[in-house]
XYZ file of C-alpha atoms in Angstrom:
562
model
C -204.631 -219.971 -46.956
C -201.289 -219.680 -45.054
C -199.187 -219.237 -48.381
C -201.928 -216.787 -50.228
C -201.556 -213.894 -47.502
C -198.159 -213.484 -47.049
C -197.933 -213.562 -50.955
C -200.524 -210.880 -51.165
C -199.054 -209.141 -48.274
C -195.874 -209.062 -49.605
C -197.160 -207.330 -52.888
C -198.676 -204.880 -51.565
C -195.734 -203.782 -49.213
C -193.842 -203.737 -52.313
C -196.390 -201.199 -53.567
C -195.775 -199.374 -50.589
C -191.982 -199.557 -50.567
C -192.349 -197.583 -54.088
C -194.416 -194.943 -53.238
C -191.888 -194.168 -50.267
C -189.369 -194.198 -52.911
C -191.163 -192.083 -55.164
C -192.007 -189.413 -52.344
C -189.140 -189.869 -50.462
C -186.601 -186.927 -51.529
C -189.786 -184.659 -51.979
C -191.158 -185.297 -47.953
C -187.060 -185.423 -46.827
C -186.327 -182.236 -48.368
C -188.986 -179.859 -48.355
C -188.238 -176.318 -48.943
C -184.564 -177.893 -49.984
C -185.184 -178.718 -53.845
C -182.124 -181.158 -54.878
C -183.402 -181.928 -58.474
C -183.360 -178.115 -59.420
C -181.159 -175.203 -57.581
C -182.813 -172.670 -55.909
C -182.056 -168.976 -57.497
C -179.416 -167.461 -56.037
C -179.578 -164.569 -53.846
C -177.761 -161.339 -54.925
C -175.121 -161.418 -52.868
C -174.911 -164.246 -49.990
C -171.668 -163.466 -48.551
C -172.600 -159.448 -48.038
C -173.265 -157.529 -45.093
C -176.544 -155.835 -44.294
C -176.445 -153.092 -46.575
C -179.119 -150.108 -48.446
C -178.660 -147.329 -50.608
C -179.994 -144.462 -51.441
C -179.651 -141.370 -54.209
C -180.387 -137.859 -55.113
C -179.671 -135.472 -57.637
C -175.647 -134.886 -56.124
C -174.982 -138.085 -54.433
C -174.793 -141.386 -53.396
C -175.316 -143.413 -50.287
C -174.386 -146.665 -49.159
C -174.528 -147.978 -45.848
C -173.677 -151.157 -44.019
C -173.838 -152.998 -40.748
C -170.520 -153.746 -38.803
C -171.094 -154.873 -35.306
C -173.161 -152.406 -33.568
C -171.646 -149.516 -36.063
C -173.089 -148.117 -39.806
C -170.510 -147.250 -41.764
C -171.705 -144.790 -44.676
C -170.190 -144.094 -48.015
C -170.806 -141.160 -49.908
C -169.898 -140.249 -53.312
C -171.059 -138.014 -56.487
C -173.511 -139.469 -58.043
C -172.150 -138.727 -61.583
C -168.250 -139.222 -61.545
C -168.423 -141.628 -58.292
C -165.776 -139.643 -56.617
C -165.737 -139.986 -52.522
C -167.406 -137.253 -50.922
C -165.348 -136.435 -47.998
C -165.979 -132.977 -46.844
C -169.756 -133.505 -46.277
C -171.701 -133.567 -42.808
C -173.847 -136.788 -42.475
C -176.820 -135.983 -39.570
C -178.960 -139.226 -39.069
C -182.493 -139.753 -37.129
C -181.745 -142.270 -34.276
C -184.176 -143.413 -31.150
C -181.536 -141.664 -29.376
C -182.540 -138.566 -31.391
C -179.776 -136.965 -34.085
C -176.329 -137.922 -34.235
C -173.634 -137.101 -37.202
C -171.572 -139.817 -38.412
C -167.519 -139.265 -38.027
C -165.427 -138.803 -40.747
C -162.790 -142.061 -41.161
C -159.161 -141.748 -42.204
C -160.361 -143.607 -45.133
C -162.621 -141.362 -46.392
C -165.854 -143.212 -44.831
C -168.148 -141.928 -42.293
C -168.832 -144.291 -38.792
C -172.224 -143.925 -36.445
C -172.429 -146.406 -33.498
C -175.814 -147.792 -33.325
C -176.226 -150.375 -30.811
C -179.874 -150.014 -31.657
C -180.005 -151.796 -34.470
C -180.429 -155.107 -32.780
C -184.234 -154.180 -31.524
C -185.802 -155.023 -34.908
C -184.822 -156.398 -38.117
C -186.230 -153.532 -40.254
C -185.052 -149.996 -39.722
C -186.450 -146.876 -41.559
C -182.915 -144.876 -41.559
C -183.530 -140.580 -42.395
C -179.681 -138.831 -43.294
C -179.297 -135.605 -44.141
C -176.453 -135.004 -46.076
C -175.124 -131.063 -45.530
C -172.225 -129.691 -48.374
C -171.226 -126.403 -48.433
C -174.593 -125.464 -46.904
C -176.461 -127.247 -49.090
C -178.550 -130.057 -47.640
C -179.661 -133.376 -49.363
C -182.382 -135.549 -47.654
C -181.389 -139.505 -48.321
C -184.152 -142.391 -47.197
C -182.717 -145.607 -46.589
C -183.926 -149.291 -46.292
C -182.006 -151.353 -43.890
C -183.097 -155.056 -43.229
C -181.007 -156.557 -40.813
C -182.183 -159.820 -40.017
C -181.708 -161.448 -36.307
C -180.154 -164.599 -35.932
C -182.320 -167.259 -33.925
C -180.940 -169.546 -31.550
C -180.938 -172.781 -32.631
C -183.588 -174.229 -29.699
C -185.977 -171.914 -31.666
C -186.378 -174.036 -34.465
C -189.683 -175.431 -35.278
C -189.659 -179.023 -35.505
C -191.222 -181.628 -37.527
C -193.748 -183.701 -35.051
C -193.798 -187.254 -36.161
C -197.650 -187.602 -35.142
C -198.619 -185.138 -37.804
C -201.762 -185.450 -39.755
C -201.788 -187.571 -42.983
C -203.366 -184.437 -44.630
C -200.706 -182.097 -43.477
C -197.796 -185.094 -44.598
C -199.674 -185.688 -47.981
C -200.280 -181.882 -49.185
C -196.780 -181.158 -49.936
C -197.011 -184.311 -52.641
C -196.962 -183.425 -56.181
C -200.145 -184.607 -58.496
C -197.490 -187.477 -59.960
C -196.529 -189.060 -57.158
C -200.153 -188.755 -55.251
C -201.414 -190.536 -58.244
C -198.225 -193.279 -58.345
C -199.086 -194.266 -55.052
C -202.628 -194.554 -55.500
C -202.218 -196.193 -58.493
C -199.698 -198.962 -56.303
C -202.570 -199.301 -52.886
C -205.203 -200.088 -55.934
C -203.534 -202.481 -57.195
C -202.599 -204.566 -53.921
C -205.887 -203.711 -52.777
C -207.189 -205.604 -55.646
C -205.047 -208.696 -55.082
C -206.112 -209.435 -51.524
C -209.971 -208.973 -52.877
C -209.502 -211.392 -55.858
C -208.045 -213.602 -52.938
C -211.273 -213.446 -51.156
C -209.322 -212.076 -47.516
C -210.781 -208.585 -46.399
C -209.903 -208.704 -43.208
C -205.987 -207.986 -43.935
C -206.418 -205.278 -45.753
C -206.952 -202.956 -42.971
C -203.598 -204.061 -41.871
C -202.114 -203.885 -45.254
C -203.261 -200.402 -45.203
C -201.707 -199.493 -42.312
C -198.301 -200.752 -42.647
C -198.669 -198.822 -45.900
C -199.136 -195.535 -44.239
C -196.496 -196.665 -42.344
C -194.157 -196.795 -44.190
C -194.524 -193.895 -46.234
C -195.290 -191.142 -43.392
C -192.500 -192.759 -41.032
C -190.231 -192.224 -43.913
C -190.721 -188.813 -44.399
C -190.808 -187.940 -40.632
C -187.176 -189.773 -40.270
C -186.030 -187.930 -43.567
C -186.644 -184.600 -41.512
C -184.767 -185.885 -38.725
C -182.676 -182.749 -37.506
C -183.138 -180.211 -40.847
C -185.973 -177.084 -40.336
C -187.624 -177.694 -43.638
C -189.529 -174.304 -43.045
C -188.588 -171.007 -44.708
C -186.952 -167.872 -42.705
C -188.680 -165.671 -41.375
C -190.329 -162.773 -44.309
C -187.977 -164.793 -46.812
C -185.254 -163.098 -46.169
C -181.412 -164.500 -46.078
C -179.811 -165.398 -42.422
C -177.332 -162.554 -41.091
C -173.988 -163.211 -42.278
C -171.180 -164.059 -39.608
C -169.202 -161.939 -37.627
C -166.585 -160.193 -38.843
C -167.419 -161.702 -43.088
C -165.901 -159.282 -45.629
C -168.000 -157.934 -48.620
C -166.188 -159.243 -52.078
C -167.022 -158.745 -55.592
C -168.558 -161.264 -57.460
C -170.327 -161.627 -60.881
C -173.827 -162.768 -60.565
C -175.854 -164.710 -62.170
C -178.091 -162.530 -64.264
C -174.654 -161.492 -65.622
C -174.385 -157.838 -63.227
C -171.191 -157.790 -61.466
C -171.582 -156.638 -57.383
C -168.815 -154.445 -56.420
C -169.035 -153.031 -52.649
C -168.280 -149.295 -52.394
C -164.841 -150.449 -50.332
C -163.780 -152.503 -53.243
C -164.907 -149.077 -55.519
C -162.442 -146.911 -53.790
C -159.500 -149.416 -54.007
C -159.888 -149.753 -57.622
C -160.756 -146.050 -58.251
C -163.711 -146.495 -60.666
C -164.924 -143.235 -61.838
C -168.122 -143.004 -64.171
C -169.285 -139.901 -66.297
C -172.871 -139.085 -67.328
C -173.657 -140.339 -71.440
C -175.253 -136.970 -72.955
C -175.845 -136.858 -77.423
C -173.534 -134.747 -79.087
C -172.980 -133.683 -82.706
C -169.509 -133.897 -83.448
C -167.354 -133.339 -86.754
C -166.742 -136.715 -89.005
C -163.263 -137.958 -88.063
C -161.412 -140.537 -89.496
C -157.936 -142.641 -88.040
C -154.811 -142.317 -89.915
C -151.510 -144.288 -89.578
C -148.925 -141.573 -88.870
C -145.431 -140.849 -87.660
C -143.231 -138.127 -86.275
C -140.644 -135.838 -89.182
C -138.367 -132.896 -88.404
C -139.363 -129.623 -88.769
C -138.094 -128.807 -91.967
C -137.191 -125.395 -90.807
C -135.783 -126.202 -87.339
C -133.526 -129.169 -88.538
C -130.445 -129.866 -91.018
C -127.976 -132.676 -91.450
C -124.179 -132.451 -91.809
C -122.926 -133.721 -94.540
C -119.268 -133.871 -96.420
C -119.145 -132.322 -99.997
C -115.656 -134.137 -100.262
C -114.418 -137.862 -99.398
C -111.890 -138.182 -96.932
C -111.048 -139.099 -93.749
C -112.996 -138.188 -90.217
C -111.295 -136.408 -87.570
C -112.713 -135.119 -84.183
C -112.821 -131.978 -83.280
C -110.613 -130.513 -80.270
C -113.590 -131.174 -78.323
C -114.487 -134.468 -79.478
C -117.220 -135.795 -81.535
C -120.549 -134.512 -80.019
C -122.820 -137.373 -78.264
C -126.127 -137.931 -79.089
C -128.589 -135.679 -77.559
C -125.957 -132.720 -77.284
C -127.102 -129.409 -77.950
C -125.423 -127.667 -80.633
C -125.518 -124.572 -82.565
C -125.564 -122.889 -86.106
C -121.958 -122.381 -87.195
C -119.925 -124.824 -84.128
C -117.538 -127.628 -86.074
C -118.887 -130.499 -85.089
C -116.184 -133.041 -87.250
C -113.411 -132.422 -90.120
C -112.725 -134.481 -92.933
C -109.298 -134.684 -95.043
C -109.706 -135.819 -98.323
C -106.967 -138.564 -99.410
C -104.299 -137.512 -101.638
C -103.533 -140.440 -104.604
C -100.323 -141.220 -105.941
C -100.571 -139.482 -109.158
C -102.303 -136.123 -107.771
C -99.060 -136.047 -105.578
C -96.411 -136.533 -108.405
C -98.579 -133.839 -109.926
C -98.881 -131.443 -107.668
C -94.961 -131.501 -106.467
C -94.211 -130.851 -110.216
C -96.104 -127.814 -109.970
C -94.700 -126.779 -106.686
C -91.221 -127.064 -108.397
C -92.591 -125.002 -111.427
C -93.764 -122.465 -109.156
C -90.604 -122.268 -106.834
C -88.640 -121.846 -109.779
C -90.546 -119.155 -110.941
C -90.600 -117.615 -107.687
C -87.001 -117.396 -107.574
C -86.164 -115.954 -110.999
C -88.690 -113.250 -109.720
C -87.143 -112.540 -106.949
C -83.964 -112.129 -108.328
C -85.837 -109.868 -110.786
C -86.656 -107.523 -108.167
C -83.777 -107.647 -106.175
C -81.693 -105.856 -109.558
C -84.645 -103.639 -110.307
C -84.516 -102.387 -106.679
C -80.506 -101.656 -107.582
C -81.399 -99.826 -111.010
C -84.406 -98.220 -109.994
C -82.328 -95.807 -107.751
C -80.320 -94.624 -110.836
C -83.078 -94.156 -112.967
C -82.249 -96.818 -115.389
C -85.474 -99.474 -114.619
C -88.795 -97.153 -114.511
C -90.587 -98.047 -110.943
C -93.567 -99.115 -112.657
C -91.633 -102.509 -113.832
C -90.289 -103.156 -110.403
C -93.953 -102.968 -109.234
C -95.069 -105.388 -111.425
C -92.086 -107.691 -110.517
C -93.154 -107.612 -107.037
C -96.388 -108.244 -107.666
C -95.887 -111.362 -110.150
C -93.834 -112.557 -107.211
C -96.541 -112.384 -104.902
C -99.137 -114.000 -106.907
C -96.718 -117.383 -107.882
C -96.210 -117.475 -104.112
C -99.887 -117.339 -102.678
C -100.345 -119.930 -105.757
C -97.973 -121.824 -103.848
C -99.272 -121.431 -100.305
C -103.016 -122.773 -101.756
C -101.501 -125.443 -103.237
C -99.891 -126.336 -100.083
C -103.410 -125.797 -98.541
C -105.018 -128.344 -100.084
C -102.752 -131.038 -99.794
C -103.145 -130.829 -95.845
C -106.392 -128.405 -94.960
C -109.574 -130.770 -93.852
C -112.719 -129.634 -94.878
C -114.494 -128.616 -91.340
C -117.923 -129.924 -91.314
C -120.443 -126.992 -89.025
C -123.796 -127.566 -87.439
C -126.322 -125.406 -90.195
C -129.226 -125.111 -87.267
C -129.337 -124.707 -83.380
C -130.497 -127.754 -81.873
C -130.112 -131.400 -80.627
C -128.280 -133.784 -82.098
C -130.224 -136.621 -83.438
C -128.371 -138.795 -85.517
C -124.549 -139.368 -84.902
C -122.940 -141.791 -87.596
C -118.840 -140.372 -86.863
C -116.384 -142.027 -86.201
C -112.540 -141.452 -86.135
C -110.296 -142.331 -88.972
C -113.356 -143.637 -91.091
C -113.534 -142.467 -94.596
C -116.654 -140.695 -95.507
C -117.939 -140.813 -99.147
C -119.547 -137.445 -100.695
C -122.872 -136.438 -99.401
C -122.627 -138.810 -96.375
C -124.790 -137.989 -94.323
C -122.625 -137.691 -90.649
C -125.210 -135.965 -87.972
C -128.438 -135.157 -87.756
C -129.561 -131.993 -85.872
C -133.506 -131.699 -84.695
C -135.019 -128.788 -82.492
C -137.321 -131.037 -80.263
C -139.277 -128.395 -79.434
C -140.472 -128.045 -83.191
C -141.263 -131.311 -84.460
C -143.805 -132.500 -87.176
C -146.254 -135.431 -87.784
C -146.590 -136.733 -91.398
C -149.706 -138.797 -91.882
C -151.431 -141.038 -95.258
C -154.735 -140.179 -96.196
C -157.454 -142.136 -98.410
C -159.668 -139.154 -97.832
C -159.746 -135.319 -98.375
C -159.394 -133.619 -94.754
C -160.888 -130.650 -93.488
C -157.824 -128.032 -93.354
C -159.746 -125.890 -90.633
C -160.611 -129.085 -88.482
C -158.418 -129.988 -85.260
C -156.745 -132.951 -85.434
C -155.239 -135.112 -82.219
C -152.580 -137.977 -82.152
C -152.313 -141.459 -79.961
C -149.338 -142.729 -79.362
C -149.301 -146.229 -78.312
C -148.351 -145.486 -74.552
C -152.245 -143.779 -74.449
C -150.252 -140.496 -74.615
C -152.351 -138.203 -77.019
C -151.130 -134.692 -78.864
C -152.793 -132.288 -80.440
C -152.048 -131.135 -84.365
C -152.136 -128.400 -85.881
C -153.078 -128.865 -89.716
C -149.823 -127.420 -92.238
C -150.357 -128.844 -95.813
C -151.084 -132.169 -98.070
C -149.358 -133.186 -100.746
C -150.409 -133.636 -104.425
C -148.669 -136.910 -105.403
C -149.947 -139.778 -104.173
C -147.794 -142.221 -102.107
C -148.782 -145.680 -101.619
C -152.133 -144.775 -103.453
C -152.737 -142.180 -100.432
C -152.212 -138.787 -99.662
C -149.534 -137.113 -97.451
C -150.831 -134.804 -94.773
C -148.464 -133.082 -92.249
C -149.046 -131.442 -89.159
C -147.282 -129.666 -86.073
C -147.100 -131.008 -82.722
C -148.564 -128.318 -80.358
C -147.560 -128.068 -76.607
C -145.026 -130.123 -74.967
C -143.443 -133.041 -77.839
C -141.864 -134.295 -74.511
C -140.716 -138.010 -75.208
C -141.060 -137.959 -78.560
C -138.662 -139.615 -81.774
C -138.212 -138.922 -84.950
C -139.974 -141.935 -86.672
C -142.069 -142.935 -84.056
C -145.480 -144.504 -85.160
C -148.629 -143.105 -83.502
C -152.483 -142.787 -84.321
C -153.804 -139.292 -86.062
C -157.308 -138.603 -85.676
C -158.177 -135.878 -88.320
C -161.247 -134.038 -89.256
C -163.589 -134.957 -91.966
C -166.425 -132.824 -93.830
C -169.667 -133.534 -92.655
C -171.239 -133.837 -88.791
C -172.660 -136.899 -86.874
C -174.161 -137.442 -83.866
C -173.490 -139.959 -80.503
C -172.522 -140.603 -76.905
C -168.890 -139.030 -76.803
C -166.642 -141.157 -74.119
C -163.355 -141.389 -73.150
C -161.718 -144.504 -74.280
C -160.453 -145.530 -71.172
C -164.229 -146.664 -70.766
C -164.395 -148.746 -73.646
C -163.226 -152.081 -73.856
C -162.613 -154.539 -77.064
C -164.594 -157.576 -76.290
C -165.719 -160.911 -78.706
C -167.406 -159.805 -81.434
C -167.423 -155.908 -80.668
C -166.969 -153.585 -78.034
C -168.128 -152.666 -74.226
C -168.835 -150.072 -71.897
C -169.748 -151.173 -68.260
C -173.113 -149.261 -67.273
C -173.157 -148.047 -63.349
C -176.948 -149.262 -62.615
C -176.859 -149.128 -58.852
C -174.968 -148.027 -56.062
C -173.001 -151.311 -56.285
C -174.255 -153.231 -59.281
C -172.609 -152.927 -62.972
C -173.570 -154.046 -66.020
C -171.817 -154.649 -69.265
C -173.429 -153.269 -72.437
C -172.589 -154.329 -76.120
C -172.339 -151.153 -78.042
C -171.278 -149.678 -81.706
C -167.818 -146.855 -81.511
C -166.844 -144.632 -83.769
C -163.257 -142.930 -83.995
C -163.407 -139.522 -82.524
C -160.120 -138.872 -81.650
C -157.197 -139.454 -79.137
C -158.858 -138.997 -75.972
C -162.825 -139.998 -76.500
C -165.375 -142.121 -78.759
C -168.025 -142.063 -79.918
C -170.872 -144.836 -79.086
C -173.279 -144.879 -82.114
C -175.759 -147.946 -80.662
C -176.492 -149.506 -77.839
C -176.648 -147.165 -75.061
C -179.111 -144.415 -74.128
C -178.328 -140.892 -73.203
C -178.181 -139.903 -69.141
C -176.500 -143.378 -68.158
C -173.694 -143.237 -65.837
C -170.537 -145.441 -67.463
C -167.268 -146.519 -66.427
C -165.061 -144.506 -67.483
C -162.004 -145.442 -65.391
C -160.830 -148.328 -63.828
C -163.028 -150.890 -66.629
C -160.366 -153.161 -67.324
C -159.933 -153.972 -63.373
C -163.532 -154.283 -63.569
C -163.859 -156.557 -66.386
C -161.709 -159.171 -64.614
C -163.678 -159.685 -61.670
C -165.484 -163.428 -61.756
């Protein structure tokens, strides 16, 4: 009898010791779920905060201490509003909010700590036009800590047993049965009253000392505790994949949306292109001769030096050889010798002429024999020592500067290159026939973007495509010959989409992205199908809807937030 009890007894405390173990982290945590986390709220760390919308704007405002501080932009482009007049509904009747340095607007309101919930009326006056904004504000009030309900460890069994899931109400049932069963098949009912007890003992004492200290019981409405004092909004991507971005954090980065509306637009396809001379507002210099460089009085001109038609810009004296000289001092002596048998020719007609015994007529062509072997001697002079003088043929800037003194330049060496930079050209290769009437804009790769006008295509093929030029219209500021850039040229043919400015689109895995402005503070990133419209805008074919409000500056900031 003495060893068959404690046996029994022993089992079933065992039985017991389960259950607790089994119910343990659900009775010590309720309303704190450790096998699963809760969902998180939107944003945690943020201060009280509600919006509101119309037509024209946008209204945000949140709690600091006893102050709201409102921001107010348009509601398509997100710009700050900061010429408005912001007239709000208080107990104290109606007050208008202050205008900030920093573009906000500021209302004290030390009423906000009478209730949690406030119903908040602001009328919204531009230009004397007036928009009527509703707003939400929850502001929950922080308890003090004596306030919070605790646990009383002489609570019903019902009330400790209710929060027990199916599983573990049947585990434990399943454990009492079977100790219960042992002490009968021992023939002892009188300990099983005990047994029972020390049971519930166990397993309600448990979960009263798991709640030792923690408030298993919900806040107040469900709603979040007040965030400290003095806790700065961030941005933060949430969960459901939206990105929170408070309007403070907006205005620091800049973002500006635009309004998605369908447009039919021309075809347009992109073409790899670079920049050419005008071919009438350029020219090169070149030497028709070889020889030797020489600088001008001046110098050689620098690159970038404006020049114009007609100024010497280098000379070049072509090398005499050895032979050419033996040559031509032979035929200087010829001539010299010639020259002076005329002239002593002319000196005795001069003396017979006066008697009448030479007719004048044969002096005169003495003379002029004379004259003719001596210019024949002057040219030959000439070109043993005269450089050929090598002029600018256009008015403009030089480009290309290859001189250099004393170096011998071959024929047809190309020695500057002159280019009007206010006339300059864009040559591009096309797989398809273009629209000749159709505009046509160029990217370079700093984002700058040109427009084109359309000048000709060629009829042979290059590199199995077609060459297509155009002029550069308005300021070719910055620009190079040879410079690669992007031309974005008119095709036959009309389509339809959600024209954007590229700034707003972004190249992500597998495609690209536009971020969608959903709420006051929320954004969310869309998957969507571009086209090539031209330098400054795209065109999304799939994915978004007309009448949405996208990012169109300031996405890639966005995109890196985490």
């Amino acid at each position: 009898m003495s060893f068959v009890f404690p046996v029994a007894l022993r089992v079933v405390a065992a039985c017991a010791i389960a259950w607790a173990g089994l119910s343990g982290p659900v009775l010590s945590h309720e309303g704190h779920s450790h096998g699963d986390e809760a969902p998180l709220l939107p944003v945690t760390a943020a201060a009280p905060r509600a919006e509101a919308r119309s037509e024209r704007y946008e209204l945000v405002t949140t709690v600091q201490g006893n102050d709201l501080v409102f921001y107010l932009d348009a509601f398509e482009t997100n710009a700050p509003v900061t010429d408005a007049i912001l007239a709000l509904s208080t107990p104290n009747g109606r007050r208008t909010a202050e205008i900030q340095t920093d573009g906000t607007y500021r209302l004290s309101a030390p009423w906000l700590e009478e209730t949690d919930h406030h119903d908040l009326i602001v009328a919204v006056t531009v230009e004397g036009s007036t928009d009527i904004l509703s707003l939400d504000l929850d502001r929950p009030l922080a308890k003090s800590p004596a306030a919070k309900p605790e646990i009383s460890a002489t609570a019903s069994w019902a009330d400790r047993l209710k929060h027990q899931p199916p599983s573990v109400t049947a585990a434990g049932g399943f454990l009492l049965g079977l100790g219960a069963v042992v002490l009968f098949r021992r023939r002892r009912t009188i300990p099983i009253v005990v047994v029972l007890a020390v049971t519930a003992t166990i397993v309600l004492g448990s979960a009263a000392l798991a709640h030792e200290g923690h408030d298993s019981a919900p806040a107040e409405g469900g709603m979040m505790a007040a965030p400290a004092a003095g806790s700065t909004d961030r941005a933060k991507r949430l969960t459901d994949g939206s990105i929170f971005v408070p309007k403070s954090l907006q205005r620091l980065l800049i973002l500006r949306t635009a309004m998605t509306a369908t447009e039919t637009v021309a075809r347009t396809v992109a073409l790899p292109g670079r920049v050419i001379a005008d071919p009438n507002a350029s020219g090169v210099v070149q030497s028709s001769v070889g020889g030797r460089l020489a600088p001008p009085e001046r110098g050689f001109p620098r690159l970038g030096t404006r020049v114009k038609r007609g100024e010497i810009l280098a000379t070049v004296t072509p090398p005499v050889q050895a032979v050419d000289v033996s040559d031509m001092r032979q035929r200087q002596g010829e001539l010299d010798q010639q020259i002076a048998i005329l002239d002593r020719r002319v000196t005795r007609f001069e003396r017979l002429a006066g008697t009448g015994a030479v007719a004048q007529t044969q002096l005169d062509d003495a003379r002029s024999e004379r004259d003719g072997l001596k210019d024949r001697r002057a040219a030959l002079d000439a070109v043993r020592g005269s450089p050929e003088a090598l002029v600018a043929p256009v008015d403009g800037v030089i480009a290309e500067a290859s001189a250099t003194a004393g170096a011998m330049a071959a024929p047809g060496t190309i020695v500057f290159r002159i280019v009007d930079p206010a006339k300059l050209w864009v040559e591009a290769l096309s797989f398809e026939a273009l629209a000749p009437e159709g505009a046509a804009t160029a990217r370079l790769g700093d984002g700058r973007t040109l427009a084109l006008t359309y000048r000709g295509a060629g009829l042979a093929d290059r590199n199995q495509a077609v060459p297509v030029q155009f002029a550069v219209t308005g300021d070719p500021a910055g620009l190079r010959l040879g410079q690669f850039l992007t031309v974005h040229a008119a095709l036959t043919g009309e389509r339809s989409g959600l024209a954007v400015p590229r700034s707003g689109v972004l190249r992500a895995e597998g495609g690209s992205v536009v971020y969608e402005h959903v709420g006051a503070e929320r954004f969310v990133a869309r998957a969507v199908r571009t086209d090539s419209l031209d330098a400054d805008r795209t065109l999304i074919a799939d994915g978004l809807e007309p009448g949405r409000r996208v990012v169109v500056q300031g996405a890639e900031l966005l995109d890196q937030i985490r």
